[in-house]
PDB file of C-alpha atoms in Angstrom:
ATOM      1  CA  UNK A 298       7.413-100.025  60.023  1.00 94.00           C
ATOM      2  CA  UNK A 299       6.696-102.719  57.606  1.00 97.00           C
ATOM      3  CA  UNK A 300       6.976-102.566  54.336  1.00 98.00           C
ATOM      4  CA  UNK A 301       5.325-105.468  52.515  1.00 98.00           C
ATOM      5  CA  UNK A 302       4.429-106.390  48.647  1.00 98.00           C
ATOM      6  CA  UNK A 303       0.739-106.816  47.499  1.00 98.00           C
ATOM      7  CA  UNK A 304      -1.056-108.830  45.705  1.00 98.00           C
ATOM      8  CA  UNK A 305      -4.013-106.681  44.202  1.00 98.00           C
ATOM      9  CA  UNK A 306      -6.237-108.037  46.849  1.00 98.00           C
ATOM     10  CA  UNK A 307      -3.572-106.357  48.980  1.00 98.00           C
ATOM     11  CA  UNK A 308      -3.730-103.318  47.077  1.00 98.00           C
ATOM     12  CA  UNK A 309      -7.794-103.337  47.159  1.00 98.00           C
ATOM     13  CA  UNK A 310      -7.703-103.814  50.813  1.00 98.00           C
ATOM     14  CA  UNK A 311      -5.478-100.905  51.311  1.00 98.00           C
ATOM     15  CA  UNK A 312      -6.963 -98.679  49.246  1.00 98.00           C
ATOM     16  CA  UNK A 313      -8.201 -95.804  50.873  1.00 98.00           C
ATOM     17  CA  UNK A 314      -5.033 -95.455  52.725  1.00 98.00           C
ATOM     18  CA  UNK A 315      -3.226 -95.663  49.372  1.00 98.00           C
ATOM     19  CA  UNK A 316      -5.489 -93.000  47.802  1.00 98.00           C
ATOM     20  CA  UNK A 317      -4.895 -91.140  50.904  1.00 98.00           C
ATOM     21  CA  UNK A 318      -1.241 -91.150  50.231  1.00 98.00           C
ATOM     22  CA  UNK A 319      -1.154 -90.357  46.842  1.00 98.00           C
ATOM     23  CA  UNK A 320      -3.424 -87.423  47.427  1.00 98.00           C
ATOM     24  CA  UNK A 321      -1.562 -86.263  50.343  1.00 97.00           C
ATOM     25  CA  UNK A 322       1.757 -86.559  47.703  1.00 97.00           C
ATOM     26  CA  UNK A 323       0.362 -84.402  45.423  1.00 97.00           C
ATOM     27  CA  UNK A 324      -1.169 -81.938  47.962  1.00 97.00           C
ATOM     28  CA  UNK A 325       2.598 -81.823  49.305  1.00 96.00           C
ATOM     29  CA  UNK A 326       3.649 -80.647  45.613  1.00 95.00           C
ATOM     30  CA  UNK A 327       5.429 -84.412  44.662  1.00 95.00           C
ATOM     31  CA  UNK A 328       5.255 -84.407  40.538  1.00 92.00           C
ATOM     32  CA  UNK A 329       4.460 -88.068  40.434  1.00 96.00           C
ATOM     33  CA  UNK A 330       1.534 -87.774  37.379  1.00 95.00           C
ATOM     34  CA  UNK A 331      -1.344 -85.907  38.727  1.00 97.00           C
ATOM     35  CA  UNK A 332      -2.619 -82.223  39.083  1.00 97.00           C
ATOM     36  CA  UNK A 333      -4.081 -80.606  42.339  1.00 97.00           C
ATOM     37  CA  UNK A 334      -6.189 -80.751  43.841  1.00 96.00           C
ATOM     38  CA  UNK A 335      -6.437 -84.459  43.683  1.00 97.00           C
ATOM     39  CA  UNK A 336      -9.231 -85.840  45.289  1.00 98.00           C
ATOM     40  CA  UNK A 337      -9.601 -88.787  47.259  1.00 98.00           C
ATOM     41  CA  UNK A 338     -12.284 -90.854  45.084  1.00 98.00           C
ATOM     42  CA  UNK A 339      -9.833 -89.472  41.915  1.00 98.00           C
ATOM     43  CA  UNK A 340      -6.795 -90.949  43.950  1.00 98.00           C
ATOM     44  CA  UNK A 341      -8.790 -94.660  44.942  1.00 98.00           C
ATOM     45  CA  UNK A 342      -9.805 -94.391  41.497  1.00 98.00           C
ATOM     46  CA  UNK A 343      -6.205 -94.501  39.987  1.00 98.00           C
ATOM     47  CA  UNK A 344      -5.539 -97.165  42.420  1.00 98.00           C
ATOM     48  CA  UNK A 345      -7.947 -99.935  41.692  1.00 97.00           C
ATOM     49  CA  UNK A 346      -6.497 -99.959  38.127  1.00 97.00           C
ATOM     50  CA  UNK A 347      -2.943-100.439  39.935  1.00 98.00           C
ATOM     51  CA  UNK A 348      -5.047-103.468  41.069  1.00 97.00           C
ATOM     52  CA  UNK A 349      -5.397-105.049  38.154  1.00 96.00           C
ATOM     53  CA  UNK A 350      -2.172-103.982  36.895  1.00 97.00           C
ATOM     54  CA  UNK A 351      -0.680-106.144  39.790  1.00 98.00           C
ATOM     55  CA  UNK A 352      -3.447-109.184  38.662  1.00 98.00           C
ATOM     56  CA  UNK A 353      -1.426-109.129  35.047  1.00 97.00           C
ATOM     57  CA  UNK A 354       1.482-109.023  36.516  1.00 96.00           C
ATOM     58  CA  UNK A 355       2.831-105.730  35.076  1.00 97.00           C
ATOM     59  CA  UNK A 356       3.185-103.781  38.607  1.00 98.00           C
ATOM     60  CA  UNK A 357       4.782-105.089  41.371  1.00 98.00           C
ATOM     61  CA  UNK A 358       4.061-102.979  44.780  1.00 98.00           C
ATOM     62  CA  UNK A 359       5.198-102.395  48.194  1.00 98.00           C
ATOM     63  CA  UNK A 360       3.559-101.033  51.349  1.00 98.00           C
ATOM     64  CA  UNK A 361       5.039 -99.220  54.146  1.00 98.00           C
ATOM     65  CA  UNK A 362       3.138 -99.606  57.162  1.00 98.00           C
ATOM     66  CA  UNK A 363       3.303 -98.336  60.649  1.00 97.00           C
ATOM     67  CA  UNK A 364       0.166-100.017  62.370  1.00 95.00           C
ATOM     68  CA  UNK A 365      -2.754-100.390  60.093  1.00 94.00           C
ATOM     69  CA  UNK A 366      -1.445 -97.024  58.384  1.00 97.00           C
ATOM     70  CA  UNK A 367      -0.173 -96.443  55.161  1.00 98.00           C
ATOM     71  CA  UNK A 368       3.220 -94.555  55.197  1.00 98.00           C
ATOM     72  CA  UNK A 369       4.455 -94.743  51.581  1.00 98.00           C
ATOM     73  CA  UNK A 370       4.803 -97.148  48.571  1.00 98.00           C
ATOM     74  CA  UNK A 371       6.949 -97.817  45.419  1.00 98.00           C
ATOM     75  CA  UNK A 372       6.155 -99.753  42.578  1.00 98.00           C
ATOM     76  CA  UNK A 373       8.124-101.396  39.669  1.00 98.00           C
ATOM     77  CA  UNK A 374       6.752-101.640  36.151  1.00 98.00           C
ATOM     78  CA  UNK A 375       7.816-105.052  34.728  1.00 96.00           C
ATOM     79  CA  UNK A 376       8.237-105.120  30.664  1.00 92.00           C
ATOM     80  CA  UNK A 377       6.425-106.890  28.484  1.00 90.00           C
ATOM     81  CA  UNK A 378       8.820-107.354  25.445  1.00 93.00           C
ATOM     82  CA  UNK A 379      11.518-110.408  25.522  1.00 93.00           C
ATOM     83  CA  UNK A 380      14.163-107.837  24.781  1.00 95.00           C
ATOM     84  CA  UNK A 381      13.733-105.940  28.210  1.00 95.00           C
ATOM     85  CA  UNK A 382      12.643-108.629  30.247  1.00 94.00           C
ATOM     86  CA  UNK A 383      16.237-107.931  32.138  1.00 96.00           C
ATOM     87  CA  UNK A 384      14.650-104.124  33.329  1.00 97.00           C
ATOM     88  CA  UNK A 385      12.143-102.655  34.841  1.00 98.00           C
ATOM     89  CA  UNK A 386      11.305 -99.148  35.827  1.00 98.00           C
ATOM     90  CA  UNK A 387      10.829 -97.664  39.776  1.00 98.00           C
ATOM     91  CA  UNK A 388       7.314 -95.984  39.378  1.00 98.00           C
ATOM     92  CA  UNK A 389       5.756 -94.321  42.487  1.00 98.00           C
ATOM     93  CA  UNK A 390       7.845 -93.997  44.903  1.00 98.00           C
ATOM     94  CA  UNK A 391       5.421 -91.968  47.484  1.00 98.00           C
ATOM     95  CA  UNK A 392       6.578 -90.963  50.923  1.00 98.00           C
ATOM     96  CA  UNK A 393       3.305 -89.660  53.530  1.00 98.00           C
ATOM     97  CA  UNK A 394       4.749 -85.918  54.713  1.00 97.00           C
ATOM     98  CA  UNK A 395       3.860 -86.572  58.002  1.00 96.00           C
ATOM     99  CA  UNK A 396       6.598 -89.300  58.660  1.00 97.00           C
ATOM    100  CA  UNK A 397       9.390 -87.589  55.613  1.00 95.00           C
ATOM    101  CA  UNK A 398      12.613 -88.218  57.200  1.00 94.00           C
ATOM    102  CA  UNK A 399      12.323 -91.058  58.748  1.00 97.00           C
ATOM    103  CA  UNK A 400      14.198 -93.496  56.296  1.00 97.00           C
ATOM    104  CA  UNK A 401      10.892 -94.873  55.059  1.00 98.00           C
ATOM    105  CA  UNK A 402      11.708 -93.701  51.123  1.00 98.00           C
ATOM    106  CA  UNK A 403      15.191 -95.360  51.544  1.00 98.00           C
ATOM    107  CA  UNK A 404      13.751 -98.540  53.073  1.00 98.00           C
ATOM    108  CA  UNK A 405      10.586 -98.766  50.140  1.00 98.00           C
ATOM    109  CA  UNK A 406      13.810 -98.371  47.414  1.00 98.00           C
ATOM    110  CA  UNK A 407      16.135-101.107  49.027  1.00 98.00           C
ATOM    111  CA  UNK A 408      13.112-103.170  49.180  1.00 98.00           C
ATOM    112  CA  UNK A 409      13.033-102.485  45.079  1.00 98.00           C
ATOM    113  CA  UNK A 410      15.844-102.881  44.361  1.00 98.00           C
ATOM    114  CA  UNK A 411      16.751-106.372  46.383  1.00 98.00           C
ATOM    115  CA  UNK A 412      13.542-107.748  45.020  1.00 97.00           C
ATOM    116  CA  UNK A 413      13.939-106.517  41.568  1.00 97.00           C
ATOM    117  CA  UNK A 414      17.646-108.170  41.852  1.00 97.00           C
ATOM    118  CA  UNK A 415      16.338-111.563  43.343  1.00 96.00           C
ATOM    119  CA  UNK A 416      13.655-111.379  40.328  1.00 95.00           C
ATOM    120  CA  UNK A 417      17.085-112.071  37.695  1.00 95.00           C
ATOM    121  CA  UNK A 418      16.359-107.319  36.887  1.00 96.00           C
ATOM    122  CA  UNK A 419      19.683-106.550  36.596  1.00 97.00           C
ATOM    123  CA  UNK A 420      18.586-102.782  35.666  1.00 98.00           C
ATOM    124  CA  UNK A 421      16.352-100.479  36.676  1.00 98.00           C
ATOM    125  CA  UNK A 422      15.652 -96.666  35.827  1.00 98.00           C
ATOM    126  CA  UNK A 423      12.905 -94.245  36.454  1.00 98.00           C
ATOM    127  CA  UNK A 424      12.748 -90.163  36.189  1.00 98.00           C
ATOM    128  CA  UNK A 425      11.836 -87.602  38.491  1.00 97.00           C
ATOM    129  CA  UNK A 426      11.717 -83.605  38.778  1.00 97.00           C
ATOM    130  CA  UNK A 427      14.768 -82.369  38.465  1.00 97.00           C
ATOM    131  CA  UNK A 428      15.762 -80.476  41.423  1.00 96.00           C
ATOM    132  CA  UNK A 429      13.450 -82.469  43.627  1.00 94.00           C
ATOM    133  CA  UNK A 430      14.024 -83.562  47.035  1.00 93.00           C
ATOM    134  CA  UNK A 431      14.002 -87.061  45.353  1.00 95.00           C
ATOM    135  CA  UNK A 432      17.166 -86.743  43.429  1.00 97.00           C
ATOM    136  CA  UNK A 433      19.077 -86.823  46.684  1.00 96.00           C
ATOM    137  CA  UNK A 434      17.989 -90.149  47.542  1.00 97.00           C
ATOM    138  CA  UNK A 435      18.332 -91.751  44.274  1.00 98.00           C
ATOM    139  CA  UNK A 436      22.088 -89.910  44.098  1.00 98.00           C
ATOM    140  CA  UNK A 437      22.839 -91.212  47.404  1.00 97.00           C
ATOM    141  CA  UNK A 438      21.510 -94.487  46.769  1.00 98.00           C
ATOM    142  CA  UNK A 439      23.802 -95.733  44.031  1.00 98.00           C
ATOM    143  CA  UNK A 440      21.468 -94.388  41.175  1.00 98.00           C
ATOM    144  CA  UNK A 441      23.563 -92.597  38.026  1.00 98.00           C
ATOM    145  CA  UNK A 442      22.112 -89.285  36.852  1.00 98.00           C
ATOM    146  CA  UNK A 443      21.945 -90.339  32.763  1.00 98.00           C
ATOM    147  CA  UNK A 444      20.540 -87.044  31.228  1.00 98.00           C
ATOM    148  CA  UNK A 445      17.483 -84.094  31.883  1.00 98.00           C
ATOM    149  CA  UNK A 446      14.636 -83.432  29.446  1.00 98.00           C
ATOM    150  CA  UNK A 447      13.433 -80.499  29.662  1.00 98.00           C
ATOM    151  CA  UNK A 448       9.621 -79.536  30.256  1.00 98.00           C
ATOM    152  CA  UNK A 449       8.551 -83.172  30.317  1.00 98.00           C
ATOM    153  CA  UNK A 450       5.751 -83.083  32.438  1.00 96.00           C
ATOM    154  CA  UNK A 451       3.525 -81.054  34.110  1.00 96.00           C
ATOM    155  CA  UNK A 452       3.825 -80.149  38.073  1.00 95.00           C
ATOM    156  CA  UNK A 453       0.624 -80.938  40.439  1.00 96.00           C
ATOM    157  CA  UNK A 454       0.260 -76.553  40.063  1.00 95.00           C
ATOM    158  CA  UNK A 455       0.482 -77.230  35.859  1.00 96.00           C
ATOM    159  CA  UNK A 456       4.182 -75.363  35.396  1.00 96.00           C
ATOM    160  CA  UNK A 457       5.676 -77.691  33.065  1.00 97.00           C
ATOM    161  CA  UNK A 458       9.278 -78.897  35.151  1.00 97.00           C
ATOM    162  CA  UNK A 459      12.038 -80.914  33.427  1.00 98.00           C
ATOM    163  CA  UNK A 460      12.890 -84.743  34.655  1.00 98.00           C
ATOM    164  CA  UNK A 461      16.045 -86.255  35.193  1.00 98.00           C
ATOM    165  CA  UNK A 462      16.392 -89.709  34.202  1.00 98.00           C
ATOM    166  CA  UNK A 463      18.541 -91.870  36.240  1.00 98.00           C
ATOM    167  CA  UNK A 464      19.415 -95.958  36.428  1.00 98.00           C
ATOM    168  CA  UNK A 465      20.852 -98.606  38.545  1.00 98.00           C
ATOM    169  CA  UNK A 466      22.024-101.817  37.582  1.00 97.00           C
ATOM    170  CA  UNK A 467      21.493-104.484  40.059  1.00 97.00           C
ATOM    171  CA  UNK A 468      21.884-108.205  40.619  1.00 83.00           C
ATOM    172  CA  UNK A 469      23.893-109.961  37.998  1.00 74.00           C
ATOM    173  CA  UNK A 470      23.317-110.254  34.684  1.00 65.00           C
ATOM    174  CA  UNK A 471      22.575-113.227  32.776  1.00 52.00           C
ATOM    175  CA  UNK A 472      25.693-114.509  31.297  1.00 49.00           C
ATOM    176  CA  UNK A 473      27.888-112.693  33.472  1.00 46.00           C
ATOM    177  CA  UNK A 474      30.174-114.748  35.995  1.00 42.00           C
ATOM    178  CA  UNK A 475      32.498-113.911  38.761  1.00 40.00           C
ATOM    179  CA  UNK A 476      36.032-115.088  37.301  1.00 38.00           C
ATOM    180  CA  UNK A 477      37.413-117.855  38.733  1.00 34.00           C
ATOM    181  CA  UNK A 478      40.961-118.228  40.298  1.00 34.00           C
TER     182      UNK A 478
END
């Protein structure tokens, strides 16, 4: 499995695979912002918009592939305000149902965390459907639960579900230095 950061051209070149992954994720019941059924065309349209966000520097996208097949993705939504340049939101961590349980999600998560820290980002945050399998991944990767919001978003079937907020400190804060002995 390869995990690579892609630019806007990479998103466009992988559009069919990314759209298939998104449609598969929604069909599998994951609450990633869409209602079922999500068509391939609708998913492709959504990803085309992400290519523009990548080009504008608002979004960083990584894609996992086995050969040429897209098996997962994760993104970091980057802030545009001066007082929040130290943080980013982890969004749309998706893994194809056919490869779940093989470490793809964990690898994507670690890749995004490492890239954030290397870019000087010190705080990551996310929200995920309360009780979803993703919660186990985040907790086991050292993310801290911040709280739960009831009736936050509709799941793919249209039922309102709670979301749990998580955060993780990565890298080193600006101005923070190890004590010299």
